[in-house]
Short mmCIF file of C-alpha atoms and ligand atoms in Angstrom, two decimals:
data_model
loop_
_atom_site.label_atom_id
_atom_site.label_comp_id
_atom_site.label_asym_id
_atom_site.label_seq_id
_atom_site.Cartn_x
_atom_site.Cartn_y
_atom_site.Cartn_z
CA UNK A 166 15.37 11.77 40.29
CA UNK A 167 17.99 13.49 38.09
CA UNK A 168 21.47 12.46 37.21
CA UNK A 169 23.56 10.77 38.57
CA UNK A 170 20.86 8.78 40.34
CA UNK A 171 18.93 8.27 37.07
CA UNK A 172 20.94 6.92 34.17
CA UNK A 173 18.82 5.87 31.05
CA UNK A 174 21.93 4.18 29.81
CA UNK A 175 21.48 1.36 32.31
CA UNK A 176 18.72 -0.01 30.10
CA UNK A 177 20.89 -0.01 27.03
CA UNK A 178 23.88 -2.08 28.41
CA UNK A 179 23.47 -5.27 26.58
CA UNK A 180 21.42 -6.64 23.68
CA UNK A 181 19.37 -8.61 25.89
CA UNK A 182 18.63 -5.71 28.00
CA UNK A 183 17.62 -3.66 24.96
CA UNK A 184 15.40 -6.70 23.91
CA UNK A 185 13.67 -6.73 27.26
CA UNK A 186 12.86 -2.88 27.33
CA UNK A 187 12.02 -2.46 23.57
CA UNK A 188 8.72 -0.53 23.33
CA UNK A 189 7.82 -1.72 19.78
CA UNK A 190 8.61 -4.85 17.80
CA UNK A 191 8.18 -5.41 14.06
CA UNK A 192 6.24 -8.68 13.49
CA UNK A 193 5.81 -10.64 10.25
CA UNK A 194 2.10 -10.12 11.08
CA UNK A 195 2.34 -6.55 10.28
CA UNK A 196 3.63 -6.90 6.72
CA UNK A 197 1.90 -6.78 3.22
CA UNK A 198 3.83 -7.48 0.02
CA UNK A 199 2.88 -5.76 -3.18
CA UNK A 200 2.74 -7.88 -6.44
CA UNK A 201 2.25 -6.77 -10.05
CA UNK A 202 0.30 -8.85 -12.49
CA UNK A 203 0.07 -8.53 -16.27
CA UNK A 204 -1.60 -10.12 -19.31
CA UNK A 205 -0.15 -13.13 -20.98
CA UNK A 206 1.25 -16.50 -19.83
CA UNK A 207 4.67 -17.51 -18.32
CA UNK A 208 5.62 -13.82 -18.03
CA UNK A 209 8.19 -12.92 -15.38
CA UNK A 210 9.63 -9.60 -16.37
CA UNK A 211 11.81 -7.64 -13.95
CA UNK A 212 10.52 -4.05 -13.28
CA UNK A 213 13.68 -2.08 -14.15
CA UNK A 214 13.10 0.75 -11.63
CA UNK A 215 12.34 -1.44 -8.62
CA UNK A 216 14.81 -4.00 -7.38
CA UNK A 217 13.50 -7.49 -6.95
CA UNK A 218 9.97 -6.76 -8.31
CA UNK A 219 8.41 -8.35 -11.33
CA UNK A 220 5.53 -8.24 -13.60
CA UNK A 221 4.04 -11.88 -13.22
CA UNK A 222 1.23 -13.19 -15.41
CA UNK A 223 -1.68 -14.72 -13.56
CA UNK A 224 -0.73 -18.45 -14.55
CA UNK A 225 2.64 -18.30 -12.66
CA UNK A 226 1.82 -15.63 -9.85
CA UNK A 227 1.00 -18.47 -7.45
CA UNK A 228 4.52 -19.52 -7.29
CA UNK A 229 5.36 -16.10 -5.78
CA UNK A 230 2.35 -16.20 -3.45
CA UNK A 231 3.43 -19.56 -2.07
CA UNK A 232 6.86 -18.18 -1.12
CA UNK A 233 5.27 -15.17 0.56
CA UNK A 234 2.95 -17.31 2.54
CA UNK A 235 5.67 -19.75 3.50
CA UNK A 236 7.46 -16.70 5.00
CA UNK A 237 4.40 -16.02 7.17
CA UNK A 238 3.44 -12.83 5.52
CA UNK A 239 -0.39 -12.58 5.98
CA UNK A 240 -1.30 -10.59 2.79
CA UNK A 241 -0.43 -9.40 -0.76
CA UNK A 242 -1.61 -6.23 -2.44
CA UNK A 243 -2.21 -6.74 -6.21
CA UNK A 244 -1.75 -4.16 -8.87
CA UNK A 245 -2.56 -4.94 -12.53
CA UNK A 246 -1.77 -3.94 -16.13
CA UNK A 247 -4.38 -4.22 -18.79
CA UNK A 248 -3.83 -5.52 -22.42
CA UNK A 249 -5.11 -2.18 -23.65
CA UNK A 250 -5.88 1.43 -22.35
CA UNK A 251 -8.78 3.67 -23.19
CA UNK A 252 -10.28 6.94 -21.75
CA UNK A 253 -12.36 5.34 -19.24
CA UNK A 254 -9.98 2.52 -18.23
CA UNK A 255 -12.76 0.01 -19.19
CA UNK A 256 -10.53 -3.04 -18.64
CA UNK A 257 -10.43 -2.22 -14.90
CA UNK A 258 -13.62 -4.09 -14.34
CA UNK A 259 -13.09 -7.00 -16.69
CA UNK A 260 -13.83 -10.13 -14.76
CA UNK A 261 -11.32 -12.00 -16.92
CA UNK A 262 -8.61 -9.46 -16.65
CA UNK A 263 -5.14 -10.14 -15.13
CA UNK A 264 -6.17 -8.98 -11.53
CA UNK A 265 -9.25 -11.43 -11.21
CA UNK A 266 -7.32 -14.11 -12.74
CA UNK A 267 -4.49 -13.64 -10.43
CA UNK A 268 -6.80 -13.61 -7.51
CA UNK A 269 -8.23 -16.71 -8.38
CA UNK A 270 -4.82 -18.43 -8.86
CA UNK A 271 -3.49 -17.14 -5.59
CA UNK A 272 -6.62 -18.13 -3.65
CA UNK A 273 -6.41 -21.69 -5.07
CA UNK A 274 -2.86 -22.11 -4.18
CA UNK A 275 -2.80 -20.38 -0.82
CA UNK A 276 -6.36 -20.03 0.53
CA UNK A 277 -5.16 -18.41 3.80
CA UNK A 278 -3.05 -15.77 2.14
CA UNK A 279 -5.15 -12.50 2.27
CA UNK A 280 -5.62 -10.95 -1.18
CA UNK A 281 -5.85 -7.25 -1.15
CA UNK A 282 -6.32 -5.39 -4.45
CA UNK A 283 -5.60 -1.94 -5.57
CA UNK A 284 -8.65 -0.17 -6.99
CA UNK A 285 -7.63 2.72 -9.25
CA UNK A 286 -8.05 3.58 -12.87
CA UNK A 287 -4.57 5.11 -13.63
CA UNK A 288 -2.99 2.01 -15.14
CA UNK A 289 -6.03 1.53 -17.23
CA UNK A 290 -6.60 4.83 -18.70
CA UNK A 291 -4.81 6.11 -21.84
CA UNK A 292 -4.26 9.54 -20.24
CA UNK A 293 -2.90 7.87 -17.09
CA UNK A 294 -5.12 9.88 -14.60
CA UNK A 295 -6.77 8.06 -11.78
CA UNK A 296 -10.29 9.12 -12.90
CA UNK A 297 -12.15 10.03 -16.11
CA UNK A 298 -11.10 13.29 -17.73
CA UNK A 299 -13.61 15.76 -19.21
CA UNK A 300 -12.62 19.15 -20.46
CA UNK A 301 -9.22 18.76 -18.68
CA UNK A 302 -10.96 17.94 -15.33
CA UNK A 303 -11.17 14.78 -13.48
CA UNK A 304 -14.83 13.75 -13.11
CA UNK A 305 -15.20 12.71 -9.57
CA UNK A 306 -18.72 11.11 -9.34
CA UNK A 307 -18.58 9.17 -12.70
CA UNK A 308 -15.18 7.79 -11.65
CA UNK A 309 -16.65 6.50 -8.27
CA UNK A 310 -19.08 4.47 -10.17
CA UNK A 311 -16.32 2.92 -12.36
CA UNK A 312 -14.13 2.17 -9.27
CA UNK A 313 -17.22 0.51 -7.66
CA UNK A 314 -17.49 -1.79 -10.70
CA UNK A 315 -13.71 -2.48 -10.54
CA UNK A 316 -14.02 -3.32 -6.73
CA UNK A 317 -16.88 -5.58 -7.61
CA UNK A 318 -14.91 -7.52 -10.20
CA UNK A 319 -12.08 -8.13 -7.54
CA UNK A 320 -14.42 -9.06 -4.87
CA UNK A 321 -16.30 -11.54 -7.09
CA UNK A 322 -12.95 -13.22 -8.08
CA UNK A 323 -12.20 -13.78 -4.39
CA UNK A 324 -10.31 -10.64 -3.08
CA UNK A 325 -10.60 -10.34 0.77
CA UNK A 326 -9.92 -6.61 0.85
CA UNK A 327 -10.25 -3.92 -1.77
CA UNK A 328 -8.08 -0.95 -1.48
CA UNK A 329 -9.16 2.33 -3.42
CA UNK A 330 -6.08 4.48 -4.20
CA UNK A 331 -7.57 6.97 -6.48
CA UNK A 332 -8.58 9.73 -3.98
CA UNK A 333 -11.91 10.65 -5.48
CA UNK A 334 -14.42 11.92 -3.05
CA UNK A 335 -17.15 9.47 -1.91
CA UNK A 336 -15.56 6.45 -3.57
CA UNK A 337 -15.52 4.47 -0.23
CA UNK A 338 -19.35 4.92 -0.06
CA UNK A 339 -19.86 4.09 -3.61
CA UNK A 340 -17.86 0.91 -3.25
CA UNK A 341 -19.47 -0.25 -0.01
CA UNK A 342 -22.88 0.28 -1.43
CA UNK A 343 -22.04 -1.69 -4.56
CA UNK A 344 -20.45 -4.57 -2.71
CA UNK A 345 -23.40 -4.72 -0.15
CA UNK A 346 -26.01 -4.66 -2.88
CA UNK A 347 -24.27 -7.71 -4.47
CA UNK A 348 -24.26 -9.56 -1.16
CA UNK A 349 -20.54 -9.17 -0.71
CA UNK A 350 -21.01 -7.75 2.85
CA UNK A 351 -17.73 -9.48 4.26
CA UNK A 352 -15.40 -7.88 1.78
CA UNK A 353 -13.36 -5.33 3.67
CA UNK A 354 -12.14 -1.88 2.39
CA UNK A 355 -8.74 -0.59 3.07
CA UNK A 356 -9.04 3.10 2.15
CA UNK A 357 -5.88 5.11 0.91
CA UNK A 358 -7.53 7.90 2.96
CA UNK A 359 -4.51 10.28 3.31
CA UNK A 360 -2.63 9.76 0.05
CA UNK A 361 -0.35 12.51 -0.75
CA UNK A 362 0.74 13.94 -4.12
CA UNK A 363 4.25 12.65 -3.67
CA UNK A 364 7.52 12.52 -5.63
CA UNK A 365 8.19 9.14 -3.95
CA UNK A 366 5.99 7.24 -6.31
CA UNK A 367 8.56 7.76 -9.22
CA UNK A 368 9.80 4.15 -9.54
CA UNK A 369 6.26 2.74 -9.15
CA UNK A 370 5.01 4.74 -12.17
CA UNK A 371 7.35 2.72 -14.35
CA UNK A 372 5.88 -0.57 -12.64
CA UNK A 373 2.31 0.49 -13.33
CA UNK A 374 2.86 2.19 -16.68
CA UNK A 375 0.67 4.78 -14.94
CA UNK A 376 2.38 8.24 -15.27
CA UNK A 377 -0.14 10.88 -16.22
CA UNK A 378 0.24 11.94 -19.80
CA UNK A 379 -0.61 15.55 -19.13
CA UNK A 380 -0.72 17.42 -15.77
CA UNK A 381 -0.29 15.97 -12.27
CA UNK A 382 -2.24 14.42 -9.60
CA UNK A 383 -2.37 17.52 -7.44
CA UNK A 384 -6.13 18.03 -7.91
CA UNK A 385 -7.06 14.76 -6.23
CA UNK A 386 -4.12 13.57 -4.10
CA UNK A 387 -3.34 15.63 -0.85
CA UNK A 388 -1.01 18.54 -0.68
CA UNK A 389 2.11 17.70 1.46
CA UNK A 390 1.91 20.83 3.79
CA UNK A 391 -1.50 19.58 5.17
CA UNK A 392 -2.27 17.22 8.15
CA UNK A 393 -5.65 18.44 9.61
CA UNK A 394 -7.00 17.62 6.09
CA UNK A 395 -5.73 14.00 6.38
CA UNK A 396 -7.96 13.74 9.58
CA UNK A 397 -10.99 15.00 7.60
CA UNK A 398 -10.24 12.49 4.71
CA UNK A 399 -10.03 9.64 7.24
CA UNK A 400 -13.17 10.61 9.11
CA UNK A 401 -15.08 10.75 5.76
CA UNK A 402 -13.72 7.34 4.76
CA UNK A 403 -14.69 5.87 8.17
CA UNK A 404 -18.26 7.36 7.77
CA UNK A 405 -18.51 5.94 4.31
CA UNK A 406 -17.67 2.36 5.50
CA UNK A 407 -13.92 1.96 5.41
CA UNK A 408 -12.56 -0.72 7.60
CA UNK A 409 -8.85 0.16 7.56
CA UNK A 410 -7.45 3.66 6.93
CA UNK A 411 -4.19 4.16 5.08
CA UNK A 412 -1.44 6.80 5.15
CA UNK A 413 0.77 7.09 1.98
CA UNK A 414 3.75 7.53 1.78
CA UNK A 415 5.17 6.45 5.07
CA UNK A 416 8.47 7.93 6.09
CA UNK A 417 7.77 11.59 5.14
CA UNK A 418 4.38 11.30 6.81
CA UNK A 419 5.07 9.77 10.29
CA UNK A 420 3.28 12.59 11.88
CA UNK A 421 0.18 11.67 9.94
CA UNK A 422 0.34 8.10 11.07
CA UNK A 423 0.76 9.12 14.68
CA UNK A 424 -2.21 11.57 14.53
CA UNK A 425 -4.29 8.85 12.95
CA UNK A 426 -3.50 6.29 15.50
CA UNK A 427 -4.41 8.84 18.33
CA UNK A 428 -7.66 9.76 16.72
CA UNK A 429 -9.14 6.58 15.27
CA UNK A 430 -9.86 3.22 16.73
CA UNK A 431 -9.63 1.17 13.54
CA UNK A 432 -6.31 -0.50 12.00
CA UNK A 433 -4.03 2.15 10.58
CA UNK A 434 -2.06 0.98 7.60
CA UNK A 435 0.95 2.69 5.86
CA UNK A 436 2.28 2.35 2.39
CA UNK A 437 6.17 2.41 2.51
CA UNK A 438 6.24 3.37 -1.22
CA UNK A 439 8.57 2.57 -4.08
CA UNK A 440 10.66 5.76 -3.77
CA UNK A 441 11.30 5.12 -0.12
CA UNK A 442 12.32 1.52 -1.02
CA UNK A 443 14.66 2.66 -3.77
CA UNK A 444 16.25 5.45 -1.82
CA UNK A 445 17.40 2.87 0.63
CA UNK A 446 18.52 0.27 -2.13
CA UNK A 447 20.33 3.17 -4.10
CA UNK A 448 22.18 4.63 -1.21
CA UNK A 449 23.20 1.15 -0.01
CA UNK A 450 24.37 0.25 -3.56
CA UNK A 451 26.36 3.39 -3.55
CA UNK A 452 28.09 2.27 -0.39
CA UNK A 453 26.56 4.94 1.81
CA UNK A 454 24.51 3.05 4.19
CA UNK A 455 24.05 -0.57 5.54
CA UNK A 456 20.89 -1.70 3.65
CA UNK A 457 19.53 -4.14 6.17
CA UNK A 458 20.09 -1.89 9.11
CA UNK A 459 18.34 1.18 7.21
CA UNK A 460 15.53 -1.10 6.11
CA UNK A 461 14.65 -2.39 9.66
CA UNK A 462 15.07 1.09 11.18
CA UNK A 463 12.75 2.65 8.75
CA UNK A 464 10.07 -0.25 9.21
CA UNK A 465 10.22 0.13 12.92
CA UNK A 466 9.75 3.87 12.71
CA UNK A 467 6.40 3.21 10.86
CA UNK A 468 5.40 0.83 13.62
CA UNK A 469 6.49 3.23 16.21
CA UNK A 470 4.44 6.08 14.61
CA UNK A 471 1.40 3.87 15.02
CA UNK A 472 0.95 1.75 11.96
CA UNK A 473 -0.18 -1.82 12.52
CA UNK A 474 -0.12 -2.67 8.86
CA UNK A 475 2.90 -2.03 6.74
CA UNK A 476 2.91 -2.36 2.95
CA UNK A 477 6.33 -2.64 1.81
CA UNK A 478 8.69 -3.99 -0.88
CA UNK A 479 10.98 -4.95 1.84
CA UNK A 480 8.40 -7.54 3.26
CA UNK A 481 10.01 -10.63 2.20
CA UNK A 482 13.57 -9.59 3.43
CA UNK A 483 12.30 -8.21 6.61
CA UNK A 484 10.29 -11.47 7.24
CA UNK A 485 13.46 -13.52 6.78
CA UNK A 486 15.33 -11.16 9.15
CA UNK A 487 12.61 -11.35 11.78
CA UNK A 488 12.59 -15.07 11.75
CA UNK A 489 16.50 -15.28 12.30
C1 LIG B 600 -2.05 4.51 -8.17
C2 LIG B 600 -1.07 4.09 -7.22
C3 LIG B 600 0.24 4.64 -6.96
C4 LIG B 600 0.88 3.92 -6.00
C5 LIG B 600 -0.08 3.09 -5.56
N1 LIG B 600 -1.18 3.17 -6.28
C6 LIG B 600 0.89 5.74 -7.75
C7 LIG B 600 0.41 7.17 -7.88
O1 LIG B 600 -0.65 7.39 -7.20
O2 LIG B 600 0.90 7.87 -8.62
C8 LIG B 600 2.30 4.24 -5.51
C9 LIG B 600 2.91 2.93 -4.98
C10 LIG B 600 4.40 3.21 -4.85
O3 LIG B 600 5.10 4.07 -5.14
O4 LIG B 600 5.08 2.22 -4.35
N2 LIG B 600 -3.20 5.09 -7.85
#
């Protein structure tokens, strides 16, 4: 029945009415908060390019984890910095490195908080690439084995979920096989399946000290014009044993999240990355937008597109607003 009988505005008349008919709702249960750990003791160093984010040494990271757990956020995603870098990123699999120590500390302080770890070599290699370089090329299959060792070190330290973000072919299978061979059959894999070569990682590379020295990541991360290819990547990861599929970044790739949700019957995660976070913060600091409103609008757009898991630097603030 057309206008004037049908008037969609009837359902927007009051806040309560809008609440009643809302099709999607952001829940604290959807959120994952990223944390950065580094060598040393008693280190709490602000990350200059990322508001409110710190490098935290493993001995004090549990304090942050306790706050996150108390907000009801179900999971953290941990990134690490090594003491030294080399060609193969050998510290990545060190069982006594900052990440395994941080996992143990967090699990001791908050046993129920899920610990997810980023599995990638880029913060550990002296050239800053996500894989081993030979003759100017990234060596796929050798890298997969190193990633599997890294994932194993995290799983042995008590990680619940490992999250490979390197975009090598076959790494999900390599990690699953390694974990299963060691009896770690219950450790889940969240695959950064559709990870694009994005300009929106800019602020993060400061945090992870991981900008590639030479070249870029376009030979392994996905090309922004493509979306069918994202489905291929996800299908492969699922077949290799991924439990959760991720799209990254979020806001410029809502169509990919939507397609993933339509196609696959596993949880779909999205990474609302550092550049998305800082665009909102910088625009708000310049007096151009309302920060809280823009934050909540962008988070609900990720949910509406189909993401059930949202990794975001806004998580703590969003959790507080949801609880209000
Ligand atoms: C490293 C990695 C990156 C991010 C997560 N893991 C950077 C990159 O690939 O260049 C980006 C996170 C963010 O920007 O918030 N493999």
